mmCIF file of C-alpha atoms in Angstrom:
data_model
loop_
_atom_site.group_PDB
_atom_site.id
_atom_site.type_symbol
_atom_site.label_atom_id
_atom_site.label_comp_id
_atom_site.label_asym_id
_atom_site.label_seq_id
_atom_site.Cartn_x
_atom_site.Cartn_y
_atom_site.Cartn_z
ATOM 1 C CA UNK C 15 -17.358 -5.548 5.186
ATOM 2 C CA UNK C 16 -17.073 -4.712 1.213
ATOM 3 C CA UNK C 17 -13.556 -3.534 2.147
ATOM 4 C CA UNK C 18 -12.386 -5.846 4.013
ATOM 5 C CA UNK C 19 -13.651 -8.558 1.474
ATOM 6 C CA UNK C 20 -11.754 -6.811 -0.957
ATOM 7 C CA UNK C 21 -8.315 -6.505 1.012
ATOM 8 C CA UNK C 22 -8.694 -10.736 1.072
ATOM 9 C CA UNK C 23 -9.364 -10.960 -2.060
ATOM 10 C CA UNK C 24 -6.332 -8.849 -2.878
ATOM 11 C CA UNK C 25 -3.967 -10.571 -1.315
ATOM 12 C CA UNK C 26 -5.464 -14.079 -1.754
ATOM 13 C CA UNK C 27 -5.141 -14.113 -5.311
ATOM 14 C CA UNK C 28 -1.622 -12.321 -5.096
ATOM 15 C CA UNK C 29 -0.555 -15.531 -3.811
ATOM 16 C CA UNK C 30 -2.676 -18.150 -5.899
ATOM 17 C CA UNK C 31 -1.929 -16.215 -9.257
ATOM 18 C CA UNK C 32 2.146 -16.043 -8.001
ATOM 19 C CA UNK C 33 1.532 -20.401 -7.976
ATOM 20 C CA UNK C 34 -0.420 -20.452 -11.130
ATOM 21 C CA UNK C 35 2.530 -19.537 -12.923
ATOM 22 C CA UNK C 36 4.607 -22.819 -11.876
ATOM 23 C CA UNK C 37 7.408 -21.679 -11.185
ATOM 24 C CA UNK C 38 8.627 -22.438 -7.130
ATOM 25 C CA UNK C 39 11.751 -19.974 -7.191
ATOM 26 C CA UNK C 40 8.647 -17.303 -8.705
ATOM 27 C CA UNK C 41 6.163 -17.976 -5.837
ATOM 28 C CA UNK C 42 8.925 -18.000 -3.068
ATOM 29 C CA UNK C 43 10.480 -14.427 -4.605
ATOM 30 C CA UNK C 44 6.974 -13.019 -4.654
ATOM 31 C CA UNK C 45 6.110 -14.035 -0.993
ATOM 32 C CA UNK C 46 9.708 -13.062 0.554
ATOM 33 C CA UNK C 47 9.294 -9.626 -1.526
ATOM 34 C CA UNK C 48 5.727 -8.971 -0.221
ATOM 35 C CA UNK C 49 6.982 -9.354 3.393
ATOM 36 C CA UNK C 50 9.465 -6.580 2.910
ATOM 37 C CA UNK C 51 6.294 -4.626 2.379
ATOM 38 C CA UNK C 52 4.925 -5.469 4.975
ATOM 39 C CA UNK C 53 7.918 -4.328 7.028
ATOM 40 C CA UNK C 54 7.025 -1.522 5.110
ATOM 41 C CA UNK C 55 3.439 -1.144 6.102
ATOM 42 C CA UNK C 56 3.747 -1.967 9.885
ATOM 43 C CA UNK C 57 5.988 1.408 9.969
ATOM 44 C CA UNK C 58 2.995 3.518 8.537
ATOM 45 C CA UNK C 59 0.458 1.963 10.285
ATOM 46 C CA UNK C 60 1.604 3.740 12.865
ATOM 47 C CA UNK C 61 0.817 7.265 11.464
ATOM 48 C CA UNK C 62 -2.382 6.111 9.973
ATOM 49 C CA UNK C 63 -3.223 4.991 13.688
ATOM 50 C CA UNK C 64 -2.634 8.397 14.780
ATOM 51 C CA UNK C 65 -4.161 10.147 11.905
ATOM 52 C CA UNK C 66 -7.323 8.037 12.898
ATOM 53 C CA UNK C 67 -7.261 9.059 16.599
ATOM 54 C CA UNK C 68 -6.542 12.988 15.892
ATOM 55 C CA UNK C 69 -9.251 13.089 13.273
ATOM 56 C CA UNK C 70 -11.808 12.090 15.718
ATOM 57 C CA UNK C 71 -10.515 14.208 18.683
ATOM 58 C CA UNK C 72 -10.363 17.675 16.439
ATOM 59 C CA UNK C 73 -13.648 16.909 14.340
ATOM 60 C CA UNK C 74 -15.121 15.871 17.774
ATOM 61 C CA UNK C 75 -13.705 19.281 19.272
ATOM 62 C CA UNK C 76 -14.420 21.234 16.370
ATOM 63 C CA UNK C 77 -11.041 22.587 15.630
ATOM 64 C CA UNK C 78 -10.396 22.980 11.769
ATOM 65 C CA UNK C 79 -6.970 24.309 12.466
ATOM 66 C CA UNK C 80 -5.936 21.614 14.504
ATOM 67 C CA UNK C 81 -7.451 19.058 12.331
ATOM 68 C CA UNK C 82 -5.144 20.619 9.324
ATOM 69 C CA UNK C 83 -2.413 21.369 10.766
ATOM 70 C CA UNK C 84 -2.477 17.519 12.050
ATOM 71 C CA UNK C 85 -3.346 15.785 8.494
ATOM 72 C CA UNK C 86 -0.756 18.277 7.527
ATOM 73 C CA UNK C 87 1.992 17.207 10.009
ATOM 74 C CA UNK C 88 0.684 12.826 9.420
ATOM 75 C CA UNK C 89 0.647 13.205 5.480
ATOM 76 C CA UNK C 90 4.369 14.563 6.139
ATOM 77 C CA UNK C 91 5.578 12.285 8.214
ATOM 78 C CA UNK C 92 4.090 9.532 5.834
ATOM 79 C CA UNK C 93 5.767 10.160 3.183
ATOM 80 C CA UNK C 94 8.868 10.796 5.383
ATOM 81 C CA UNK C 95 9.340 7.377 6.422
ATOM 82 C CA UNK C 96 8.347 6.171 2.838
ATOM 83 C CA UNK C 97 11.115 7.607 1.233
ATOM 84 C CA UNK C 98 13.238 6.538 3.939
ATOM 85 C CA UNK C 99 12.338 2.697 2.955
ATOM 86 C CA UNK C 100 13.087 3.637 -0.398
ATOM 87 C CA UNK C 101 16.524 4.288 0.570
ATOM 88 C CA UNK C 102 16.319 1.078 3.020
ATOM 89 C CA UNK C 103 15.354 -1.269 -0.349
ATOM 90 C CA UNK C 104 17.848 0.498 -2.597
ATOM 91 C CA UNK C 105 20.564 0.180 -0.660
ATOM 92 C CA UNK C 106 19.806 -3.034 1.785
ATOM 93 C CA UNK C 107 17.319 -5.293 0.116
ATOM 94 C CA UNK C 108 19.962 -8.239 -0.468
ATOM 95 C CA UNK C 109 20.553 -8.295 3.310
ATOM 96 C CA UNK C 110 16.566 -8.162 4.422
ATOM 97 C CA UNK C 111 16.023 -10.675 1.605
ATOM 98 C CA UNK C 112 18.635 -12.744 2.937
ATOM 99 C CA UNK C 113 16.927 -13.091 6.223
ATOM 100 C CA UNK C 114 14.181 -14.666 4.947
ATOM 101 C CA UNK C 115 16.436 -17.575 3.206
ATOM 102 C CA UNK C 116 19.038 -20.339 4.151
ATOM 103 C CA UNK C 117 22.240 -19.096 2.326
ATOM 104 C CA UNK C 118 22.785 -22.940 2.088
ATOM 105 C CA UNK C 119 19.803 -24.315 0.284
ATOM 106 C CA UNK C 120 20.600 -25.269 -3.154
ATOM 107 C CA UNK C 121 18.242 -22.365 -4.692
ATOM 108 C CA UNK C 122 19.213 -19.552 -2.410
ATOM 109 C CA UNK C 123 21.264 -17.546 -4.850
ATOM 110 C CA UNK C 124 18.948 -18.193 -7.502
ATOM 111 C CA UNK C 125 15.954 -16.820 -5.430
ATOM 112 C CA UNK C 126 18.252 -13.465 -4.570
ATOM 113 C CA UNK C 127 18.954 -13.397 -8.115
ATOM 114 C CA UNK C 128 15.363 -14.058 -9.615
ATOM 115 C CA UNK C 129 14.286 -11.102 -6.552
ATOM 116 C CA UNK C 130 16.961 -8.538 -8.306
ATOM 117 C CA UNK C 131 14.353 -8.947 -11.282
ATOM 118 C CA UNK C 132 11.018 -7.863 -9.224
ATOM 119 C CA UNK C 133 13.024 -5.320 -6.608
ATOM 120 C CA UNK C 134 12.040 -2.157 -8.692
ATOM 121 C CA UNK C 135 8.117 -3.063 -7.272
ATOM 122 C CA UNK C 136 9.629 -3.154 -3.900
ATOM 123 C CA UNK C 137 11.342 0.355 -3.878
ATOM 124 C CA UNK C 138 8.096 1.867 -5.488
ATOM 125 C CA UNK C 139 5.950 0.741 -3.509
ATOM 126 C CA UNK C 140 6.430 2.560 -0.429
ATOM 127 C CA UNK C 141 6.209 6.004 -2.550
ATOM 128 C CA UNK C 142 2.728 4.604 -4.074
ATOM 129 C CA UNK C 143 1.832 3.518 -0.621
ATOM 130 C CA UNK C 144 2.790 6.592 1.374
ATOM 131 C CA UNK C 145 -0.936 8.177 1.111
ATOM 132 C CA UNK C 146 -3.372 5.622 1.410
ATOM 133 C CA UNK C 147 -2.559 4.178 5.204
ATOM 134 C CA UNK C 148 -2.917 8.128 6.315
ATOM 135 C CA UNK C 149 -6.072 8.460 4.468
ATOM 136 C CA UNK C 150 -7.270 4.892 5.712
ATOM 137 C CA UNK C 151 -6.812 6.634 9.348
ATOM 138 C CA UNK C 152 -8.263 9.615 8.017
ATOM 139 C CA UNK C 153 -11.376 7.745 7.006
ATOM 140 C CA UNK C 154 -12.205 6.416 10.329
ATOM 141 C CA UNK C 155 -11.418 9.369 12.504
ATOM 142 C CA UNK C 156 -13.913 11.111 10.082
ATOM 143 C CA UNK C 157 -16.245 8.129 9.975
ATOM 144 C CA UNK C 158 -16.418 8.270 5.893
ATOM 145 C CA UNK C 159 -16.313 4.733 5.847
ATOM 146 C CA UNK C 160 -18.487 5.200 2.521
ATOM 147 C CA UNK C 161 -15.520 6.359 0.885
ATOM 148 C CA UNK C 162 -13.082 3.997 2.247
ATOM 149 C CA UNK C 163 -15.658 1.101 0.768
ATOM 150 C CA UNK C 164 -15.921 3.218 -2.508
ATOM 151 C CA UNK C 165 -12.135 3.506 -2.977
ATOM 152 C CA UNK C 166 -11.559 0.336 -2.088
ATOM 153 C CA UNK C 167 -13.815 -1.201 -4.440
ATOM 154 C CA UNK C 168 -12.242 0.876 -7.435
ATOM 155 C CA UNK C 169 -8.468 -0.059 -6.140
ATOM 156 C CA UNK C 170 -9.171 -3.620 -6.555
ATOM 157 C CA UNK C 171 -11.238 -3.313 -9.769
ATOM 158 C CA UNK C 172 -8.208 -1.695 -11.361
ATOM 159 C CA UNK C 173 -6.034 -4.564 -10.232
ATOM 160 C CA UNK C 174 -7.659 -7.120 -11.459
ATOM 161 C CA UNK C 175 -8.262 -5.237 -14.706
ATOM 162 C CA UNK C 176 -4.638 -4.340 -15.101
ATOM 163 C CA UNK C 177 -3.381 -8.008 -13.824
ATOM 164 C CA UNK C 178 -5.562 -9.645 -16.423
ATOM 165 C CA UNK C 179 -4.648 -7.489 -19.145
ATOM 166 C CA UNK C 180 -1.079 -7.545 -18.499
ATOM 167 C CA UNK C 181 -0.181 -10.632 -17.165
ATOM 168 C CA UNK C 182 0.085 -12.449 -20.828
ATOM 169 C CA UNK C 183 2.119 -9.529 -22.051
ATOM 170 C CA UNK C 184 4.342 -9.089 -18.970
ATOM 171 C CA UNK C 185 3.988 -11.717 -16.887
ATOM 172 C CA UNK C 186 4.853 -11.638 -12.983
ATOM 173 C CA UNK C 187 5.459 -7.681 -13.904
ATOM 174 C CA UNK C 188 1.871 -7.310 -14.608
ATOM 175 C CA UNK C 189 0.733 -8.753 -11.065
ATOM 176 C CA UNK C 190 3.322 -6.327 -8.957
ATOM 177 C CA UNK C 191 2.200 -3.179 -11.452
ATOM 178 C CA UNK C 192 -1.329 -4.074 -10.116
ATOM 179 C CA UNK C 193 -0.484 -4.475 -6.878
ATOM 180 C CA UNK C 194 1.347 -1.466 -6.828
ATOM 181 C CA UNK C 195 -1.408 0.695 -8.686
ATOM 182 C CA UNK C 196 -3.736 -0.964 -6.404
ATOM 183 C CA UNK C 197 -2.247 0.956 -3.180
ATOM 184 C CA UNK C 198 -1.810 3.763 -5.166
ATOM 185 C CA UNK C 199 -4.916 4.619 -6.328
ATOM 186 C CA UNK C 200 -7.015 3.700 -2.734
ATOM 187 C CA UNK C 201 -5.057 6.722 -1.389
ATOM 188 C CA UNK C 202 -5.707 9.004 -4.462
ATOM 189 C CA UNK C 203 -8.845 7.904 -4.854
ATOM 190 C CA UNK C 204 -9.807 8.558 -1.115
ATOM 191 C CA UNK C 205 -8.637 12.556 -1.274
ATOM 192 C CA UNK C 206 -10.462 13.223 -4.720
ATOM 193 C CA UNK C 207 -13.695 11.345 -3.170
ATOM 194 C CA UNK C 208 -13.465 13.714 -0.162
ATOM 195 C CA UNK C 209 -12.985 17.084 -2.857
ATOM 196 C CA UNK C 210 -8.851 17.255 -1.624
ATOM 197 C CA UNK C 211 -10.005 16.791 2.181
ATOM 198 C CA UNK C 212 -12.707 19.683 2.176
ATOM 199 C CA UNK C 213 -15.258 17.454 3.243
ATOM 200 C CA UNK C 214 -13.638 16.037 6.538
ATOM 201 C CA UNK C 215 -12.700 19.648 7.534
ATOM 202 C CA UNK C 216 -16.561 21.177 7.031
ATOM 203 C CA UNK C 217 -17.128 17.943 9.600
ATOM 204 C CA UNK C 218 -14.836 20.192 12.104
ATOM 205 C CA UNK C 219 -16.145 23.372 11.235
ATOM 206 C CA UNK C 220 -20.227 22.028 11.387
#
């Protein structure tokens, strides 16, 4: 529930502080950018599902090979397709930006242009993202939901620490550097709290 309230209260304010800072074409670059991570995010889900499922099934059948030769193989493929969406924003992000606009509205090239500002966030992301979804599913399969509330809580103490301290200096910088070290950390976090995995593998070897 503590995670969960803290995922809302993530994203909630992402949006509310993007229309404190009154400025429309700001608050429309910021929401069109945070749906191209959420392209983004659907695409991992996917391992993170499947890390979740094969967690369970080789704690459950107490195989400790399996089980790391499977985080192994998820972690991989992870950070596979998260590099691949690096390339994706690098080379593409006018065109999936431009899907989410009318090329005739008066402010459309303005709102590409204002996004070219904020697109660095967008092609770090994925990297800074690649670890936490697979440890999310990690977390379940293992039922350490203890340190998925833990992490979490730390994650989003950081990014409000970091927005608030930045956001005079930097401005909408400071709220995607949060956001970003936000994701980050929740996946570091998770494999330090669980002593670099050697805690969900004694669960396979118990």
């Amino acid at each position: 529930m503590l995670r969960t309230l803290c995922i809302v209260a993530v994203y909630t304010f992402f949006t509310g502080a993007s229309a404190r800072m009154e400025d429309p074409v700001l608050l429309a670059v910021n929401t069109l950018l945070l749906q191209l991570f959420t392209l983004f995010s659907y695409m991992n889900d996917g391992f993170a599902y499947a890390a979740e499922a094969l967690t369970g099934r080789f704690i459950g059948a107490r195989d400790v090979k399996a089980l790391r030769d499977c985080l192994r193989r998820c972690i991989a493929w992870g950070t596979a397709v998260s590099v691949l969406f690096v390339g994706i924003y690098i080379v593409w992000w006018r065109d999936l930006v431009g899907l989410f606009i009318d090329d005739s509205a008066a402010n459309a090239a303005t709102i590409v242009e204002v996004a070219g500002r904020y697109i660095v966030w967008i092609i770090l992301i994925p990297v800074a993202s690649a670890m936490p979804f697979i440890m999310d599913g990690i977390m379940v399969g293992a039922t350490q939901t203890r340190v998925m509330r833990n992490s979490m809580f730390w994650a989003t103490a950081a990014y409000f620490g970091i927005f608030y301290i930045g956001h005079t200096l930097i401005g909408n910088n400071a709220l995607w550097l949060a956001f970003t070290l936000y994701m980050f950390l929740r996946g570091v976090l998770q494999y330090f709290m669980t002593h670099s995995l050697r805690t969900i593998y004694r669960k396979a070897g118990a």
